[in-house]
Short mmCIF file of C-alpha atoms and ligand atoms in Angstrom, two decimals:
data_model
loop_
_atom_site.label_atom_id
_atom_site.label_comp_id
_atom_site.label_asym_id
_atom_site.label_seq_id
_atom_site.Cartn_x
_atom_site.Cartn_y
_atom_site.Cartn_z
CA MET B 1319 -109.46 101.57 90.46
CA HIS B 1320 -111.88 104.35 92.75
CA ALA B 1321 -115.25 104.04 92.76
CA GLN B 1322 -117.23 106.23 89.87
CA LYS B 1323 -119.95 107.86 90.47
CA LEU B 1324 -122.72 106.29 87.75
CA GLU B 1325 -125.69 108.29 86.84
CA TYR B 1326 -129.24 107.21 85.18
CA THR B 1327 -128.37 109.47 81.97
CA GLY B 1328 -131.27 109.10 79.02
CA GLU B 1329 -128.60 106.82 77.63
CA VAL B 1330 -128.80 104.48 80.56
CA ALA B 1331 -132.22 104.59 80.31
CA LYS B 1332 -132.50 103.61 76.36
CA ALA B 1333 -129.97 100.84 76.79
CA THR B 1334 -131.85 99.20 80.11
CA ALA B 1335 -135.96 99.84 78.68
CA SER B 1336 -136.34 96.43 77.59
CA ILE B 1337 -135.05 94.86 80.99
CA TYR B 1338 -137.17 97.16 82.83
CA GLU B 1339 -139.92 96.66 80.93
CA LYS B 1340 -139.86 93.32 82.06
CA LEU B 1341 -139.10 94.02 85.65
CA SER B 1342 -141.63 96.80 86.58
CA ARG B 1343 -143.63 94.48 88.65
CA GLN B 1344 -140.70 93.72 90.85
CA TYR B 1345 -138.77 97.21 91.18
CA LYS B 1346 -140.37 100.83 91.56
CA GLU B 1347 -139.17 103.23 88.98
CA SER B 1348 -136.86 105.25 91.43
CA HIS B 1349 -135.41 102.15 92.54
CA TRP B 1350 -134.78 100.83 88.89
CA GLN B 1351 -132.85 104.19 88.39
CA SER B 1352 -130.22 103.34 91.00
CA LEU B 1353 -129.65 99.79 89.43
CA ALA B 1354 -129.92 100.72 85.67
CA PRO B 1355 -126.36 102.43 85.63
CA TYR B 1356 -124.90 99.40 87.35
CA ILE B 1357 -126.28 96.95 84.75
CA HIS B 1358 -125.42 98.86 81.79
CA GLU B 1359 -121.88 99.63 82.53
CA ILE B 1360 -121.19 96.01 83.94
CA ASN B 1361 -123.04 95.36 79.94
CA ARG B 1362 -120.23 97.34 78.71
CA LEU B 1363 -117.20 95.94 80.57
CA LYS B 1364 -118.36 92.68 79.81
CA LYS B 1365 -117.50 93.06 76.12
CA GLU B 1366 -114.54 95.59 76.51
CA LYS B 1367 -112.92 92.04 78.12
CA ASN B 1368 -114.86 89.19 76.68
CA ALA B 1369 -116.28 88.16 79.96
CA THR B 1370 -119.81 85.76 80.49
CA ILE B 1371 -121.47 85.96 83.46
CA LEU B 1372 -123.37 82.73 85.00
CA ALA B 1373 -126.04 83.54 86.97
CA HIS B 1374 -127.78 80.93 89.35
CA ASN B 1375 -131.83 80.98 89.55
CA TYR B 1376 -131.57 82.34 92.96
CA MET B 1377 -129.86 85.71 91.77
CA THR B 1378 -132.23 88.71 92.25
CA PRO B 1379 -134.16 89.95 89.13
CA ASP B 1380 -131.92 92.79 88.28
CA ILE B 1381 -128.79 90.57 88.15
CA PHE B 1382 -130.78 87.59 86.56
CA TYR B 1383 -132.45 89.63 83.89
CA GLY B 1384 -130.18 92.69 83.77
CA VAL B 1385 -126.72 91.39 83.37
CA ALA B 1386 -126.61 87.43 83.03
CA ASP B 1387 -125.40 85.80 80.03
CA ILE B 1388 -126.39 82.24 81.06
CA THR B 1389 -128.75 81.28 83.95
CA GLY B 1390 -129.90 78.42 85.23
CA ASP B 1391 -129.59 75.10 87.80
CA SER B 1392 -126.02 73.71 89.03
CA LEU B 1393 -126.11 71.44 86.36
CA ARG B 1394 -126.74 73.91 83.32
CA LEU B 1395 -123.90 76.64 84.66
CA ALA B 1396 -121.35 73.63 85.19
CA GLN B 1397 -122.54 72.18 81.28
CA GLU B 1398 -122.14 76.12 80.04
CA ALA B 1399 -118.97 76.88 81.76
CA ALA B 1400 -117.22 73.83 79.64
CA LYS B 1401 -118.44 75.30 76.79
CA THR B 1402 -117.87 79.43 76.92
CA SER B 1403 -115.45 80.87 74.64
CA ALA B 1404 -114.88 84.11 77.04
CA ASN B 1405 -111.70 84.80 78.59
CA ILE B 1406 -113.61 85.42 81.97
CA ILE B 1407 -115.82 83.77 83.57
CA VAL B 1408 -117.98 85.69 86.54
CA GLN B 1409 -120.17 83.55 88.70
CA CYS B 1410 -122.79 84.93 90.18
CA GLY B 1411 -123.84 82.46 92.84
CA VAL B 1412 -122.24 80.38 95.70
CA HIS B 1413 -118.69 79.57 95.69
CA PHE B 1414 -118.68 75.87 95.02
CA MET B 1415 -120.63 76.87 91.57
CA ALA B 1416 -117.46 79.05 90.67
CA GLU B 1417 -115.03 76.36 91.65
CA THR B 1418 -116.85 73.81 89.23
CA SER B 1419 -116.61 76.57 86.83
CA LYS B 1420 -112.54 76.80 87.35
CA ILE B 1421 -112.61 72.75 87.41
CA LEU B 1422 -113.90 72.36 83.91
CA CYS B 1423 -111.87 75.46 82.70
CA PRO B 1424 -108.68 75.50 84.34
CA GLU B 1425 -107.30 77.80 81.50
CA LYS B 1426 -110.17 80.76 82.02
CA LYS B 1427 -110.28 83.56 84.86
CA VAL B 1428 -113.27 82.70 87.16
CA LEU B 1429 -113.87 85.68 89.33
CA MET B 1430 -116.64 85.64 91.91
CA PRO B 1431 -118.02 89.03 93.46
CA ASP B 1432 -118.03 87.95 97.00
CA LEU B 1433 -115.99 85.07 98.14
CA LYS B 1434 -117.74 84.64 101.42
CA ALA B 1435 -120.69 83.50 99.63
CA GLY B 1436 -120.22 79.73 101.00
CA CYS B 1437 -123.11 77.18 101.31
CA SER B 1438 -124.33 75.40 104.47
CA LEU B 1439 -124.09 71.80 102.56
CA ALA B 1440 -120.55 72.01 101.69
CA ASP B 1441 -119.83 73.39 105.10
CA SER B 1442 -121.13 70.36 106.32
CA ILE B 1443 -118.60 67.96 105.28
CA THR B 1444 -114.73 67.71 104.39
CA ALA B 1445 -112.41 65.50 102.41
CA GLU B 1446 -111.69 63.45 105.40
CA ASP B 1447 -115.22 62.46 106.33
CA ILE B 1448 -115.31 61.39 102.85
CA ARG B 1449 -112.32 58.94 103.31
CA GLN B 1450 -113.44 57.69 106.76
CA LEU B 1451 -116.92 56.80 104.70
CA LYS B 1452 -115.12 55.01 102.35
CA LYS B 1453 -113.24 53.26 104.92
CA GLN B 1454 -116.25 52.03 106.73
CA HIS B 1455 -117.81 50.72 103.56
CA PRO B 1456 -115.48 49.59 101.28
CA GLY B 1457 -117.00 49.21 97.96
CA ILE B 1458 -120.22 51.55 97.75
CA PRO B 1459 -119.36 54.08 95.38
CA VAL B 1460 -119.84 57.88 97.03
CA ILE B 1461 -121.98 59.79 95.54
CA THR B 1462 -121.41 63.58 96.13
CA TYR B 1463 -123.80 66.53 95.57
CA VAL B 1464 -122.01 69.70 93.69
CA ASN B 1465 -122.73 71.87 96.97
CA THR B 1466 -119.45 70.89 97.92
CA SER B 1467 -115.90 71.90 97.59
CA ALA B 1468 -113.34 70.63 95.27
CA GLU B 1469 -111.50 68.69 98.07
CA VAL B 1470 -114.42 66.51 98.52
CA LYS B 1471 -115.55 65.99 94.93
CA ALA B 1472 -111.99 64.97 94.88
CA GLU B 1473 -112.40 61.90 96.97
CA SER B 1474 -115.75 61.14 95.29
CA ASP B 1475 -116.63 58.71 92.84
CA VAL B 1476 -119.20 60.54 91.23
CA CYS B 1477 -120.96 64.26 91.52
CA CYS B 1478 -124.52 64.58 91.63
CA THR B 1479 -127.05 67.76 91.23
CA SER B 1480 -130.66 68.02 92.12
CA SER B 1481 -131.65 67.45 88.47
CA ASN B 1482 -130.30 64.11 88.24
CA ALA B 1483 -129.30 62.81 91.50
CA LEU B 1484 -131.94 59.67 90.96
CA LYS B 1485 -130.23 59.38 87.48
CA ILE B 1486 -127.40 58.89 88.72
CA VAL B 1487 -128.40 56.26 91.55
CA GLU B 1488 -130.12 54.46 88.88
CA ALA B 1489 -127.35 54.33 86.69
CA LEU B 1490 -124.69 52.86 89.25
CA GLY B 1491 -127.52 50.65 89.90
CA ARG B 1492 -127.49 49.18 86.62
CA GLU B 1493 -123.21 49.03 87.12
CA GLY B 1494 -124.45 46.17 89.69
CA HIS B 1495 -124.34 48.51 93.05
CA ASP B 1496 -127.18 47.63 95.32
CA THR B 1497 -126.25 50.34 97.66
CA VAL B 1498 -124.63 54.10 97.12
CA ILE B 1499 -123.37 56.62 99.61
CA MET B 1500 -125.24 60.16 98.70
CA THR B 1501 -123.70 62.99 100.61
CA PRO B 1502 -124.04 65.47 102.07
CA ASP B 1503 -127.74 66.87 101.76
CA LYS B 1504 -129.74 63.99 103.73
CA PHE B 1505 -132.99 65.23 102.47
CA LEU B 1506 -131.86 64.91 98.81
CA ALA B 1507 -130.19 61.25 99.72
CA MET B 1508 -133.63 60.55 101.36
CA ASN B 1509 -135.98 62.22 98.61
CA VAL B 1510 -133.86 59.83 95.90
CA ALA B 1511 -134.38 56.97 98.04
CA ALA B 1512 -138.12 57.07 98.20
CA GLN B 1513 -138.04 56.31 94.26
CA THR B 1514 -135.78 53.76 93.87
CA LYS B 1515 -135.08 50.21 95.02
CA ILE B 1516 -131.39 50.75 95.71
CA LYS B 1517 -130.40 51.78 99.09
CA VAL B 1518 -129.02 54.97 99.81
CA LEU B 1519 -126.87 55.26 102.55
CA PHE B 1520 -126.92 59.30 103.76
CA TRP B 1521 -124.61 62.16 105.67
CA GLU B 1522 -126.39 64.56 107.87
CA GLY B 1523 -126.39 67.57 106.03
CA THR B 1524 -128.53 70.29 105.29
CA CYS B 1525 -129.60 73.41 103.48
CA VAL B 1526 -130.54 76.10 105.78
CA VAL B 1527 -132.98 77.29 103.39
CA HIS B 1528 -135.08 74.39 102.75
CA GLU B 1529 -135.10 72.49 106.02
CA ARG B 1530 -136.97 75.20 106.92
CA PHE B 1531 -140.03 74.53 104.80
CA THR B 1532 -142.85 72.25 106.90
CA ALA B 1533 -145.56 69.93 105.64
CA LYS B 1534 -147.75 72.61 107.74
CA ASP B 1535 -146.37 75.26 105.86
CA VAL B 1536 -147.60 73.69 102.34
CA LYS B 1537 -151.19 72.64 104.14
CA ASP B 1538 -151.66 76.13 105.07
CA ILE B 1539 -151.09 77.04 102.10
CA ARG B 1540 -153.62 75.37 100.56
CA LYS B 1541 -156.29 76.11 103.36
CA ALA B 1542 -155.45 79.87 102.17
CA ASN B 1543 -155.07 79.51 98.34
CA GLY B 1544 -157.44 76.58 97.23
CA ASP B 1545 -156.09 75.84 93.65
CA VAL B 1546 -152.14 76.86 94.16
CA VAL B 1547 -149.98 74.44 92.76
CA VAL B 1548 -146.60 73.54 95.09
CA LEU B 1549 -143.37 72.83 93.72
CA ALA B 1550 -141.05 71.66 95.97
CA HIS B 1551 -137.17 71.52 95.26
CA PRO B 1552 -135.47 68.20 96.84
CA GLU B 1553 -133.21 69.83 99.39
CA CYS B 1554 -136.84 70.03 101.21
CA PRO B 1555 -137.33 68.05 104.23
CA PRO B 1556 -139.39 64.36 102.75
CA GLU B 1557 -142.47 65.36 104.34
CA VAL B 1558 -142.76 68.81 102.43
CA ILE B 1559 -142.15 66.53 98.95
CA ALA B 1560 -144.77 64.27 99.85
CA GLU B 1561 -147.43 67.24 100.47
CA SER B 1562 -146.25 69.13 97.13
CA ASP B 1563 -147.63 68.68 93.64
CA TYR B 1564 -144.09 68.24 91.88
CA SER B 1565 -140.63 68.33 93.04
CA GLY B 1566 -137.45 69.16 90.64
CA SER B 1567 -134.33 71.34 90.45
CA THR B 1568 -134.58 75.02 90.10
CA ALA B 1569 -134.51 75.13 86.43
CA GLN B 1570 -136.98 71.87 86.45
CA MET B 1571 -139.54 73.97 88.33
CA ASP B 1572 -138.94 76.88 86.29
CA ASP B 1573 -139.86 74.24 83.48
CA TYR B 1574 -142.89 73.08 85.06
CA ILE B 1575 -144.38 76.99 85.58
CA LYS B 1576 -143.29 77.54 81.76
CA LYS B 1577 -145.05 74.55 80.50
CA HIS B 1578 -148.20 73.96 82.61
CA GLN B 1579 -149.14 77.94 83.07
CA PRO B 1580 -150.76 77.48 86.46
CA PRO B 1581 -153.25 80.43 87.78
CA LYS B 1582 -151.67 80.16 90.65
CA ALA B 1583 -148.16 78.62 92.47
CA VAL B 1584 -145.94 78.33 95.09
CA LEU B 1585 -142.41 77.48 95.42
CA MET B 1586 -140.96 75.76 98.28
CA THR B 1587 -137.19 77.50 97.95
CA GLU B 1588 -135.44 80.58 97.70
CA CYS B 1589 -137.35 84.00 97.47
CA SER B 1590 -135.52 85.24 94.13
CA MET B 1591 -136.54 82.13 92.23
CA SER B 1592 -140.12 83.12 92.58
CA ASP B 1593 -139.49 86.88 91.78
CA ASN B 1594 -137.80 85.65 88.50
CA ILE B 1595 -140.46 83.19 87.63
CA ALA B 1596 -143.02 86.18 88.33
CA ALA B 1597 -141.30 88.10 85.69
CA ALA B 1598 -141.64 85.82 82.76
CA ASN B 1599 -144.64 84.32 83.68
CA PRO B 1600 -147.29 87.24 83.93
CA GLY B 1601 -150.30 85.25 83.64
CA VAL B 1602 -148.94 82.74 86.69
CA GLU B 1603 -149.65 84.51 90.46
CA MET B 1604 -146.81 83.31 92.78
CA ILE B 1605 -147.60 83.02 96.20
CA GLY B 1606 -144.96 84.58 98.66
CA THR B 1607 -143.83 81.93 100.94
CA CYS B 1608 -140.32 81.29 100.68
CA GLN B 1609 -136.77 81.84 102.13
CA MET B 1610 -133.84 83.54 101.75
CA CYS B 1611 -130.26 81.97 101.01
CA PRO B 1612 -127.65 84.75 103.09
CA TYR B 1613 -125.19 83.23 100.86
CA MET B 1614 -126.75 83.97 97.18
CA LYS B 1615 -127.68 87.14 98.46
CA MET B 1616 -124.28 88.51 99.19
CA ILE B 1617 -123.89 89.04 94.94
CA THR B 1618 -125.00 92.27 94.53
CA LEU B 1619 -124.76 94.44 91.32
CA PRO B 1620 -121.94 96.81 92.55
CA LYS B 1621 -119.84 93.47 93.77
CA ILE B 1622 -120.59 92.60 90.35
CA LEU B 1623 -119.09 95.59 88.53
CA GLN B 1624 -116.31 95.92 91.31
CA THR B 1625 -115.10 92.44 90.30
CA LEU B 1626 -115.32 92.95 86.72
CA ARG B 1627 -113.20 96.38 86.94
CA ASP B 1628 -110.64 94.68 89.06
CA GLU B 1629 -110.59 91.35 87.93
CA THR B 1630 -110.84 89.67 91.26
CA PRO B 1631 -110.96 88.10 93.26
CA GLU B 1632 -110.19 85.21 91.30
CA VAL B 1633 -111.40 81.59 92.20
CA LEU B 1634 -108.37 79.01 92.32
CA VAL B 1635 -108.31 75.37 92.51
CA ASP B 1636 -104.96 73.36 93.28
CA PRO B 1637 -104.47 71.47 89.86
CA ALA B 1638 -104.01 68.23 91.55
CA ILE B 1639 -107.21 68.88 93.49
CA SER B 1640 -108.50 69.44 90.36
CA LYS B 1641 -107.45 67.11 88.30
CA ARG B 1642 -109.56 64.25 90.50
CA ALA B 1643 -112.39 66.67 91.29
CA LYS B 1644 -113.06 66.64 87.59
CA LYS B 1645 -113.12 63.02 87.27
CA ALA B 1646 -116.13 62.70 89.47
CA ILE B 1647 -117.73 65.83 87.59
CA ASP B 1648 -117.38 64.60 84.40
CA ARG B 1649 -118.98 61.05 85.30
CA MET B 1650 -121.82 63.01 86.33
CA LEU B 1651 -122.05 65.09 83.38
CA GLU B 1652 -121.74 61.50 81.26
CA LEU B 1653 -124.26 60.00 83.11
CA SER B 1654 -126.58 62.85 83.07
P1 13P S 2992 -130.11 73.75 91.76
O1 13P S 2992 -129.17 72.94 90.84
O2 13P S 2992 -131.51 72.89 91.88
O3 13P S 2992 -130.65 74.90 91.37
O4 13P S 2992 -129.73 73.86 93.35
C1 13P S 2992 -128.80 74.56 93.62
C2 13P S 2992 -128.82 74.87 95.31
O5 13P S 2992 -128.36 75.72 95.78
C3 13P S 2992 -130.33 75.19 95.20
O6 13P S 2992 -130.60 75.25 97.01
FE1 SF4 S 2993 -126.56 76.23 99.65
FE2 SF4 S 2993 -129.10 76.21 100.49
FE3 SF4 S 2993 -128.11 78.46 99.85
FE4 SF4 S 2993 -128.34 76.36 97.79
S1 SF4 S 2993 -129.83 77.82 98.93
S2 SF4 S 2993 -126.60 77.73 98.30
S3 SF4 S 2993 -128.16 74.82 98.99
S4 SF4 S 2993 -127.48 77.09 101.84
#
């Protein structure tokens, strides 16, 4: 389909006014006028095609507040994908999230605005690596972070996300395991290990975004902003978690801010998360130390519109792999 020029008309202004009211601190009016026509057209097409947009907390505010139907962390997006009655899912996030939706809803069309939006953790481990780990440690269960390919999940015993990792480890402990293997994020594994008596063996994967934060960053932020509350994602190194006031998944950090409304807060995580929280919590001053995820930032409004119009690119998972990966995801959903 040919690209059509989208204009900021009176109709667009009226239809998007309530969204801009929330985002006026994030976008200057001239910038907003270039975004609003996309938002309007995407929302029209979504209705026409009975499509739903699942957007991760790291999406930019124009996507997060403008076109998303469901927002959240990896766990919530997976749970909502499993429940949706839409014909089409447009996954605004990274590739493993779209694969998870396809595995949970094989009969639905799952679209992704850019198939190149990957993840350094997913790239750090293969299905063969898991088979080798199992050979080296027979009988020890493998817990695999959802930030992995369908093939890797298919070889694993159970999945976890950053919000339920400790719960899953403890649940396996109650089943009689005194040791577990957590792949592929070594920092998530080390941070979980610090909270449990169960021995956690880990893989050497890291997130390119969270590995960059240091304990010195936290100390410097505290020096410059006396009463700031520091929240850190569990993909950060343990020294960062030790210096922080709270650690949790993206949704858990969001809940913390909503509930406690600290005067000043800093999130040791991806940048858009702070922007989205700032828009919803005008009384909280978000301090701007953050890191950009190059993969998440590949998702933009023009790409979402094109994907929805052309119904491509579609994310497909081999049915045999999907069936085995689903077992590991279902087990996680049951345990959490
Ligand atoms: P959450 O599940 O906490 O949203 O994390 C996903 C992710 O990719 C963090 O980098
Ligand atoms: Fe992957 Fe890190 Fe980006 Fe999350 S922030 S998608 S873990 S690279």
